[in-house]
Short mmCIF file of C-alpha atoms in Angstrom, two decimals:
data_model
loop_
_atom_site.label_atom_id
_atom_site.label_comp_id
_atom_site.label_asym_id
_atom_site.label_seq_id
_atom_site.Cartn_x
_atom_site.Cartn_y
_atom_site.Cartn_z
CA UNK A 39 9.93 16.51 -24.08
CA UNK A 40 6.21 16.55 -24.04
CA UNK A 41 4.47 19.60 -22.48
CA UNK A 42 3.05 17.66 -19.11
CA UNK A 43 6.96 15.77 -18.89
CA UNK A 44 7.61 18.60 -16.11
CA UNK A 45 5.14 17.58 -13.87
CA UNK A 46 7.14 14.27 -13.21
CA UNK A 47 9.58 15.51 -10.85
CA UNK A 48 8.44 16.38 -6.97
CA UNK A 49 11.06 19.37 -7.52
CA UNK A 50 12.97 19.68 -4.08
CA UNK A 51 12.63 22.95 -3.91
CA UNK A 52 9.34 22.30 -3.61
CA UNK A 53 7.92 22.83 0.26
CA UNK A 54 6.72 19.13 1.25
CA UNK A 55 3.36 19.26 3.12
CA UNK A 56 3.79 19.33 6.63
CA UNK A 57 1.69 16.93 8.97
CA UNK A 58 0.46 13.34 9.51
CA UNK A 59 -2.59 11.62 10.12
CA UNK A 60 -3.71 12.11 13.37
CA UNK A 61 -6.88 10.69 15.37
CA UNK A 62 -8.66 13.58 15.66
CA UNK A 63 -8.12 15.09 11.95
CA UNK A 64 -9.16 11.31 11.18
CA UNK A 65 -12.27 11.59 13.39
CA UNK A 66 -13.30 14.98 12.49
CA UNK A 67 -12.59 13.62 8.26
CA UNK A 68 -15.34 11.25 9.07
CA UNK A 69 -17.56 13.05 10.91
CA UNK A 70 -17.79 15.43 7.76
CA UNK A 71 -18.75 12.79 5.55
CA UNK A 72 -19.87 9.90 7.77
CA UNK A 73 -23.27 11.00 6.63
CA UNK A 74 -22.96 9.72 3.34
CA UNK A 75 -22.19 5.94 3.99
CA UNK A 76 -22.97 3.18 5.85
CA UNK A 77 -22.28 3.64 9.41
CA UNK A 78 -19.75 1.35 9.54
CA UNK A 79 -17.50 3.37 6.61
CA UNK A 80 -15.14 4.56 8.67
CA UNK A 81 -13.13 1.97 11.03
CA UNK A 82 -10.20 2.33 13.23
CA UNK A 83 -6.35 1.62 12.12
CA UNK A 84 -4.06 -0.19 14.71
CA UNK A 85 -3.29 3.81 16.33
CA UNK A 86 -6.84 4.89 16.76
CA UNK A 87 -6.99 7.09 13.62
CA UNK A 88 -10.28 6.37 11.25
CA UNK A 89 -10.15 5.20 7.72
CA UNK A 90 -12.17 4.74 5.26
CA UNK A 91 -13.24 1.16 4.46
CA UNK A 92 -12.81 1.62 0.63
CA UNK A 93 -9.24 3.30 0.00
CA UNK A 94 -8.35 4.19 -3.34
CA UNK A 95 -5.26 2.16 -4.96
CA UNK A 96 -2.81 3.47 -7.48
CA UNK A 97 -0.86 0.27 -9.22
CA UNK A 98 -1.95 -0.55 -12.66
CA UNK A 99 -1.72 1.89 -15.55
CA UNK A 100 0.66 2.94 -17.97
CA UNK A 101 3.48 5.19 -17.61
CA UNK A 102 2.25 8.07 -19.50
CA UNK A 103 1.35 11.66 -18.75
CA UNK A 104 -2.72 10.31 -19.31
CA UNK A 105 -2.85 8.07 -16.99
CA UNK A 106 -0.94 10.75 -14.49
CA UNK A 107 -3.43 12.83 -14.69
CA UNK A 108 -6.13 10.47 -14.76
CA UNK A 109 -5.01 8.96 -11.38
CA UNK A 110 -4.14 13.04 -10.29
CA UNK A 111 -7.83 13.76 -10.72
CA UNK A 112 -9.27 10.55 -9.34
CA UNK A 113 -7.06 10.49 -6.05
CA UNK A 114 -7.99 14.38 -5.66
CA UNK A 115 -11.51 13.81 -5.73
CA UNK A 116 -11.57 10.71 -3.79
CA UNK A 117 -10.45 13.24 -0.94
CA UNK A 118 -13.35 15.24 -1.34
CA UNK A 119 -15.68 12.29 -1.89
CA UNK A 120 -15.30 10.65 1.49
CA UNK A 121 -12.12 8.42 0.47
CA UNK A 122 -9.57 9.55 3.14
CA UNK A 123 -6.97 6.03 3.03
CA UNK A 124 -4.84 6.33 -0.33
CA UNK A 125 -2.20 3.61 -1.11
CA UNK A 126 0.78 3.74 -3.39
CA UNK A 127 4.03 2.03 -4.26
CA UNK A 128 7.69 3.95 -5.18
CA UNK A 129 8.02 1.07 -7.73
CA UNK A 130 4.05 1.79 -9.38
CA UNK A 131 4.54 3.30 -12.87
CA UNK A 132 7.91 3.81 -12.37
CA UNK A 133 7.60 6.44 -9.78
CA UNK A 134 4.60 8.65 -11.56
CA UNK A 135 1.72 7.03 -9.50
CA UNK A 136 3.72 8.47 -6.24
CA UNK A 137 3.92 11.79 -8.08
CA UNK A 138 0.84 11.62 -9.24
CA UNK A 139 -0.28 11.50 -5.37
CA UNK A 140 1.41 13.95 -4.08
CA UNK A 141 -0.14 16.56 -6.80
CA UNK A 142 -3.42 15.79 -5.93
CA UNK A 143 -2.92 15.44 -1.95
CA UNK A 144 -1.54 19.26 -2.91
CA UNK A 145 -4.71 20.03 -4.84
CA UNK A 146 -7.46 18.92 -2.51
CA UNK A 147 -5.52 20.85 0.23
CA UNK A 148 -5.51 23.66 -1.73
CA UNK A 149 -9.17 23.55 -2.25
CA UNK A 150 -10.06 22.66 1.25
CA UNK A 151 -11.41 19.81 0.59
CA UNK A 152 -9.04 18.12 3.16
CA UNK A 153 -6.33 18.65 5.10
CA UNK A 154 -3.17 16.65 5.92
CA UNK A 155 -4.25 15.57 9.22
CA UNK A 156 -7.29 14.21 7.73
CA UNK A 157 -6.09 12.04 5.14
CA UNK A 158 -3.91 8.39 5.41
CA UNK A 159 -1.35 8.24 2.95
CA UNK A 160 0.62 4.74 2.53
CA UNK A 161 3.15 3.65 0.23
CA UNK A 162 5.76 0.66 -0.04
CA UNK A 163 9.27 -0.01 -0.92
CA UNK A 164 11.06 -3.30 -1.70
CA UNK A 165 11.06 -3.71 -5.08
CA UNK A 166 13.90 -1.23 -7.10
CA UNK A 167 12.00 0.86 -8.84
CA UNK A 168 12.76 3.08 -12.23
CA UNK A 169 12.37 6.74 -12.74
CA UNK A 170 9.74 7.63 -15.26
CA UNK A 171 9.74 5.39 -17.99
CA UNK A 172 11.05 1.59 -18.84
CA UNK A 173 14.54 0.70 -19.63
CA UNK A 174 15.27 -0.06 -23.53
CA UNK A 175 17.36 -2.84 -22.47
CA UNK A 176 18.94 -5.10 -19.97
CA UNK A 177 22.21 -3.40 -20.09
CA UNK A 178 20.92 -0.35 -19.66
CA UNK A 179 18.90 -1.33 -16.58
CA UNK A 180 22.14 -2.69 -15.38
CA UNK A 181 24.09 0.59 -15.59
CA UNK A 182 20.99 2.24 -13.77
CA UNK A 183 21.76 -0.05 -10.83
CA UNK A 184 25.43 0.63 -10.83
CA UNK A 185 24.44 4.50 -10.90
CA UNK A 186 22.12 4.77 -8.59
CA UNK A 187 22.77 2.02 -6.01
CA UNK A 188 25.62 -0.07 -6.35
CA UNK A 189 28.39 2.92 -6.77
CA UNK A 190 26.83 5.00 -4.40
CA UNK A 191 26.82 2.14 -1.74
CA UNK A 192 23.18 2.22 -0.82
CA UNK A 193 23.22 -1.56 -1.87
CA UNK A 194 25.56 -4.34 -3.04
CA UNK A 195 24.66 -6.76 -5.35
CA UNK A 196 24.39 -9.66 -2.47
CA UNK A 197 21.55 -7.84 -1.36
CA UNK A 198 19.88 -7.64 -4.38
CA UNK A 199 17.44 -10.79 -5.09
CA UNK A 200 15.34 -11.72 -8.32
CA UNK A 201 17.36 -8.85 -10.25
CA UNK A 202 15.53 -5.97 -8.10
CA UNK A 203 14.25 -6.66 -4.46
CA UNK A 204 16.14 -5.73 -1.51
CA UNK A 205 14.96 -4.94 1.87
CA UNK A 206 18.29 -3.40 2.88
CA UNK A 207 17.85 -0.77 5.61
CA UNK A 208 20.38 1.17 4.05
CA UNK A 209 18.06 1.18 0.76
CA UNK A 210 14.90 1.29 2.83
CA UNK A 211 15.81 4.68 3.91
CA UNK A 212 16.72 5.86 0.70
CA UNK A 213 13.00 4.66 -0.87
CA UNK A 214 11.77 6.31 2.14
CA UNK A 215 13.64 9.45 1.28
CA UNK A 216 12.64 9.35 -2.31
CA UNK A 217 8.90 8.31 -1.48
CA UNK A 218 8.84 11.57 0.47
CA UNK A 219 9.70 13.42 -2.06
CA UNK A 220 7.47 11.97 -4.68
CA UNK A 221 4.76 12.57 -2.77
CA UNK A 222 5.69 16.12 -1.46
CA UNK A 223 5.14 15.42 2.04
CA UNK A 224 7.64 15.51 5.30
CA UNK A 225 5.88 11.88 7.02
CA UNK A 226 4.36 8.87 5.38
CA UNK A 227 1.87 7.78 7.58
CA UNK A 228 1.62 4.13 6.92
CA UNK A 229 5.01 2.05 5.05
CA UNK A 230 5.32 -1.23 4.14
CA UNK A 231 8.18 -3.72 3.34
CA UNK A 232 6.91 -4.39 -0.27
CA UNK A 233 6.64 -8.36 -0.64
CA UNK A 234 8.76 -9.21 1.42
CA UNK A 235 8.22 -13.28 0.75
CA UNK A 236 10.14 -12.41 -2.84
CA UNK A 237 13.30 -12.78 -0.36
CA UNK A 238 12.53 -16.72 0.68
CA UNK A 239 12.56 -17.16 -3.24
CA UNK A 240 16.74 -17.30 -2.92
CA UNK A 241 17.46 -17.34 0.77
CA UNK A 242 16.63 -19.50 3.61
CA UNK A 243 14.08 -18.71 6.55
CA UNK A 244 17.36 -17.73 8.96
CA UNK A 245 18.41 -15.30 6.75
CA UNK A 246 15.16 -13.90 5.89
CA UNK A 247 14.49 -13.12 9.21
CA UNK A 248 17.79 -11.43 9.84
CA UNK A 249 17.38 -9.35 7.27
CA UNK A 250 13.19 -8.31 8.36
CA UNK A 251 14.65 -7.88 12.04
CA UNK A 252 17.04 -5.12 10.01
CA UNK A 253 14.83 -3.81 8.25
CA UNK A 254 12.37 -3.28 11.23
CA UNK A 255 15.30 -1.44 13.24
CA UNK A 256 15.40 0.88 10.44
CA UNK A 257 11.71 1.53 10.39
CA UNK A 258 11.17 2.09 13.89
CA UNK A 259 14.53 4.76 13.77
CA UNK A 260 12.46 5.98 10.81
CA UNK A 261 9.26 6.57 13.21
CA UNK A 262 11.35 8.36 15.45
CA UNK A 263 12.80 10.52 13.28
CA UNK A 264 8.84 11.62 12.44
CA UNK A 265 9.33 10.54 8.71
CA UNK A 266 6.56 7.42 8.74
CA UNK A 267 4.13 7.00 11.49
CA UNK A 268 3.95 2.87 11.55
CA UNK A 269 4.72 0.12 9.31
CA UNK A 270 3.87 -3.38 8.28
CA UNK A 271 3.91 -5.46 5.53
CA UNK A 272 2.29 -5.49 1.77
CA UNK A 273 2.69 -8.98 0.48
CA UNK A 274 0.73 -11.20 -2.29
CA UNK A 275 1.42 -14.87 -1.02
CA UNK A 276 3.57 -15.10 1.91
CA UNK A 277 0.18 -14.26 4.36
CA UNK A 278 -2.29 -16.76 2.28
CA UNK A 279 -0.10 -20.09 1.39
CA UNK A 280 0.01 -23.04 4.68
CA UNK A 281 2.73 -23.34 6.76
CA UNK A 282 5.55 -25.47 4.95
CA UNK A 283 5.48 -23.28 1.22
CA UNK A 284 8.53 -21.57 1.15
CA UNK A 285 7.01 -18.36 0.45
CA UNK A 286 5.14 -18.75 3.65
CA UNK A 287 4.99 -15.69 6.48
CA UNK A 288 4.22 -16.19 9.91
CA UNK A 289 2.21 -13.12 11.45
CA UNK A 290 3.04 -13.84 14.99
CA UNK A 291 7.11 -14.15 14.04
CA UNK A 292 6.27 -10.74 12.23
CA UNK A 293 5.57 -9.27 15.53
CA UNK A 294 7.80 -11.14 17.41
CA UNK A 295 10.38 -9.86 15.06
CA UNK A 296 9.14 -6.02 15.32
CA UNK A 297 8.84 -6.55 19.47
CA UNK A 298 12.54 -7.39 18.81
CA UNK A 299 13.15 -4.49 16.62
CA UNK A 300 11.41 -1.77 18.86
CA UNK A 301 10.38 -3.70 22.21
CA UNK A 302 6.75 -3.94 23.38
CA UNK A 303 5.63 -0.34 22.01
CA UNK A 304 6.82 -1.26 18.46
CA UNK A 305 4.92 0.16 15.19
CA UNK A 306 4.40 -2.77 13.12
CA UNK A 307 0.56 -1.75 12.97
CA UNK A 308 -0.40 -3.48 9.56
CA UNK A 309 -0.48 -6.10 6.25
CA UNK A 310 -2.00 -6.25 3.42
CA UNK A 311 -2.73 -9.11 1.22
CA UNK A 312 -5.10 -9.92 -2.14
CA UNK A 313 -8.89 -10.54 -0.64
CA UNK A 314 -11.48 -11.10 -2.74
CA UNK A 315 -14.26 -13.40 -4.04
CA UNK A 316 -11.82 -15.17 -5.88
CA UNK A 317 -8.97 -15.39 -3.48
CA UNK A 318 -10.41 -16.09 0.19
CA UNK A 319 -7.42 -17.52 2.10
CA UNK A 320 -7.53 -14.59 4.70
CA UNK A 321 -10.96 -16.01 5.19
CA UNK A 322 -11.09 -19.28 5.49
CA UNK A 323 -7.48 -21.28 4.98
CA UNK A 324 -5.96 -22.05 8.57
CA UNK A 325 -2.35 -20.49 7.72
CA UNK A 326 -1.44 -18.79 10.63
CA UNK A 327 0.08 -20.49 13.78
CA UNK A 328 -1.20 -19.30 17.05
CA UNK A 329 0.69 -21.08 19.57
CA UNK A 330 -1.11 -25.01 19.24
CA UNK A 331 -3.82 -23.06 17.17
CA UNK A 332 -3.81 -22.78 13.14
CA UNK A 333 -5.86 -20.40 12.05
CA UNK A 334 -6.87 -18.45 9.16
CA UNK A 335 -5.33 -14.71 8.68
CA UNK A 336 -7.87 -12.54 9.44
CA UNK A 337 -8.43 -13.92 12.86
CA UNK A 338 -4.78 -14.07 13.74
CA UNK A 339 -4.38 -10.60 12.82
CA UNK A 340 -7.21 -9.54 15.47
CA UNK A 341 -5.61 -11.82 18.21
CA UNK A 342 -2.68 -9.76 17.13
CA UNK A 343 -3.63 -6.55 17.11
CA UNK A 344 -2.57 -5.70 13.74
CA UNK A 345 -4.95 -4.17 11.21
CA UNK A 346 -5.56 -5.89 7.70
CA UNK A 347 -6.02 -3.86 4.43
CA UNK A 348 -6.98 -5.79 1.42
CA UNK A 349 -5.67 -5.58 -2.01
CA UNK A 350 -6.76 -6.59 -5.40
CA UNK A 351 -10.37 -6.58 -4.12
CA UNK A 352 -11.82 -6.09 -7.56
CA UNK A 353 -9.26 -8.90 -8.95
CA UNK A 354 -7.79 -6.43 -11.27
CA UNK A 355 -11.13 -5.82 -12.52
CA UNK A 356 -11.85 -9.23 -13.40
CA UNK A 357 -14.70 -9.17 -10.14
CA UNK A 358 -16.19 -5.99 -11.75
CA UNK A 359 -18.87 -8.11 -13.81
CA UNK A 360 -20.18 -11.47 -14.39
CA UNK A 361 -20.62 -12.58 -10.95
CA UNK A 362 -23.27 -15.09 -10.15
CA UNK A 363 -26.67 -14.04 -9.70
CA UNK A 364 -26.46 -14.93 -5.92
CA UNK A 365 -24.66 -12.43 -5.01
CA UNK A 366 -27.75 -10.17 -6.05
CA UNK A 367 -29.34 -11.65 -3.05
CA UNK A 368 -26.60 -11.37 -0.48
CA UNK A 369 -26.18 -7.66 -1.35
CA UNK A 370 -29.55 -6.78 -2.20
CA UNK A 371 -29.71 -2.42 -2.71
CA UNK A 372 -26.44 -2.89 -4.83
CA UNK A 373 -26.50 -2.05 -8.18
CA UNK A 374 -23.52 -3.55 -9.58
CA UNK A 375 -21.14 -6.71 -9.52
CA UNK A 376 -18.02 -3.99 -8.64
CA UNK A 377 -20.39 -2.94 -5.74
CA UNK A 378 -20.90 -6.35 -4.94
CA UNK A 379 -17.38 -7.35 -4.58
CA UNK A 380 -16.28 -4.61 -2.77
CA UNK A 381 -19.06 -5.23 0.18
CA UNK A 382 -18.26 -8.56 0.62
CA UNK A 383 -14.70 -7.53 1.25
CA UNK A 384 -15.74 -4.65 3.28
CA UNK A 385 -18.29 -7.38 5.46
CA UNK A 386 -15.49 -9.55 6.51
CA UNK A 387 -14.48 -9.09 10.15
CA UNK A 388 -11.11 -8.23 10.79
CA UNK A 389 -10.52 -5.90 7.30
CA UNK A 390 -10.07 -2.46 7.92
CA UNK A 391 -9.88 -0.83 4.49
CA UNK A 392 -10.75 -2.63 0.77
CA UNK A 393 -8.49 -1.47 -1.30
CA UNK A 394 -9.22 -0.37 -4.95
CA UNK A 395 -7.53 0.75 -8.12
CA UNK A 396 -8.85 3.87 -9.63
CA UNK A 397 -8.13 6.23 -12.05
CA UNK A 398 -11.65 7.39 -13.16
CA UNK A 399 -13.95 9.75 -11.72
CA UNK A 400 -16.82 7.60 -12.26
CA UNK A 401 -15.71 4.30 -11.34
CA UNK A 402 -14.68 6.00 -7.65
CA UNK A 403 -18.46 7.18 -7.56
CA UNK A 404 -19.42 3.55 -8.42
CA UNK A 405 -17.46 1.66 -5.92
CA UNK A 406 -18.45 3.86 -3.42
CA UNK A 407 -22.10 3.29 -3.90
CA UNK A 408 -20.72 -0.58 -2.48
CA UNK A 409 -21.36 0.83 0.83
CA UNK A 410 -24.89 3.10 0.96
CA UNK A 411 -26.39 4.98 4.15
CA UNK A 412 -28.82 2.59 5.68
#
């Protein structure tokens, strides 16, 4: 075992952090360091609380005790920096991003650099994820399931698609239960069915939506039990391919599903997607139906009500240099193509937060330079 292997447990004997978001810890967060950023930095989720337009994100990396602490670290002093929205998934290096979290929510409490009311923490669960490290081998990933799901009844294998998505309420809790515990709080304030378009890969659209209308009764049982505060959907293609792909997801059956789920007061608040330079269908592809109208995401999503994080705004890093020269112009006072990228995400009406991955102290003080005091 090496010495930081500890460290990968949220022991439950440790006290979780008690609190959510609220919208006056939110407002007071940004009031603290609203002075810092453009004035538009901070913008309002679907329940009135204020985020900040550039959230940090916590998927790629290996799963190694480095890049633990390297995400630790990063996340801890985004929350002193400004950064208040941080987003995670159960399944992200195998757990250890999650843990990684919830150690440095508990540090920059600690330190006062922000408290639990102050901060939005939101993470995701679809996908079945693995505890710590990788599998050697098929089989072995096999007997994992059997352990931990199949045998204990959480899931059977009919509700198991592509070898490890389910959206299962009876799983759902149990991610939501471990998620909690990962991150060593008592509420998640934002959780999303994890891709939930990976379903329409093996069943059809009636079944698919029996199964979201299930999963949304869980969730809103799961908001009034005071462990998440709202929920929504994190998806990669089902919110940017036309009507007709298979993969395809209809916002306004999303809510009509949730109004089902928990009537008119429901708490389906949010999506996320991939926007960026490179991928632009939120922007301008007419995918969404809106009664006669077809229109593109981000517009449908302010018809509906429903706020709109982006993901992958940096591309995976591939939008961090190179960019054309152009782009100089559009952004002038920017000193990089990563700043670049990030403000036109951040300029788009509709988005509330730009997500992006970071797990180095400098590259957070970089990308936040993407959105300067005028």
């Amino acid at each position: 075992m090496g010495k930081r292997d500890s460290l990968q447990a949220a022991p439950a004997t440790r006290q979780q952090i008690a609190g959510k978001a609220t919208v006056e810890g939110t407002a007071r967060y940004a009031r603290r360091h609203g002075q810092r950023f453009a004035a538009d930095f901070y913008r309002s989720l679907a329940d009135g609380s204020l985020a900040a337009s550039i959230g940090i994100g916590t998927y790629l990396g290996q799963p190694d005790d480095d890049d633990d602490h390297a995400y630790e670290e990063t996340v801890s002093r985004s929350l002193a920096s400004g950064v208040n929205l941080i987003d995670s998934a159960i399944n992200y290096r195998f757990q250890r991003s999650e843990r990684a979290v919830g150690r440095a929510i508990r540090a920059a409490i600690d330190r006062g650099d922000a408290a639990r009311d102050e901060m939005f923490v939101c993470t995701k669960g679809g996908y079945i994820p693995l505890d710590g490290t990788p599998p050697g081998s098929r089989e072995e990933y096999n007997h994992y399931l059997e352990r931990e799901y199949f045998a204990t009844g959480l899931l059977m294998p009919e509700d198991v698609v592509a070898g490890g998505h389910s959206i299962a309420p009876a799983f759902l809790a149990d991610q939501i239960a471990r998620s909690l515990s990962n991150l060593r709080l008592d509420a998640i304030d934002l959780y999303y069915v994890h891709n939930p378009e990976q379903q329409l890969d093996v069943i059809p659209h009636p079944l698919f939506r029996e199964r979201l209308l299930a999963a949304f009764r869980l969730l809103e049982e799961q908001v009034a039990a005071g462990r998440i505060g709202g929920y929504g959907c994190a998806t990669w293609a089902g919110l940017r391919v036309p009507p007709g792909n298979r993969n395809h997801i209809d916002l306004a059956e999303i809510v009509e599903i949730a109004t089902e789920a928990g009537g008119g007061s429901h708490h389906m608040c949010a999506v996320q997607l991939p926007i960026n330079l490179g991928m632009a269908e939120a922007v301008r592809a007419p995918t969404q139906r809106l009664g006669s109208r077809t229109v593109p995401l981000l517009q449908a999503a302010m018809e509906l009500g429903i706020s709109v994080v982006s993901s992958a705004t940096l591309m995976q890093a591939r939008l961090a240099d190179g960019l054309p020269a152009q782009l100089g112009e559009t952004f002038p006072g920017l000193a990089t193509d990563a700043q670049r990228a990030i403000a036109f995400v951040r300029s788009l009406p509709g988005v509330t937060t730009a997500l992006v991955g970071m797990k180095r102290i400098p590259h957070l003080a970089e990308n936040l330079g993407a959105a300067p005091p005028a």
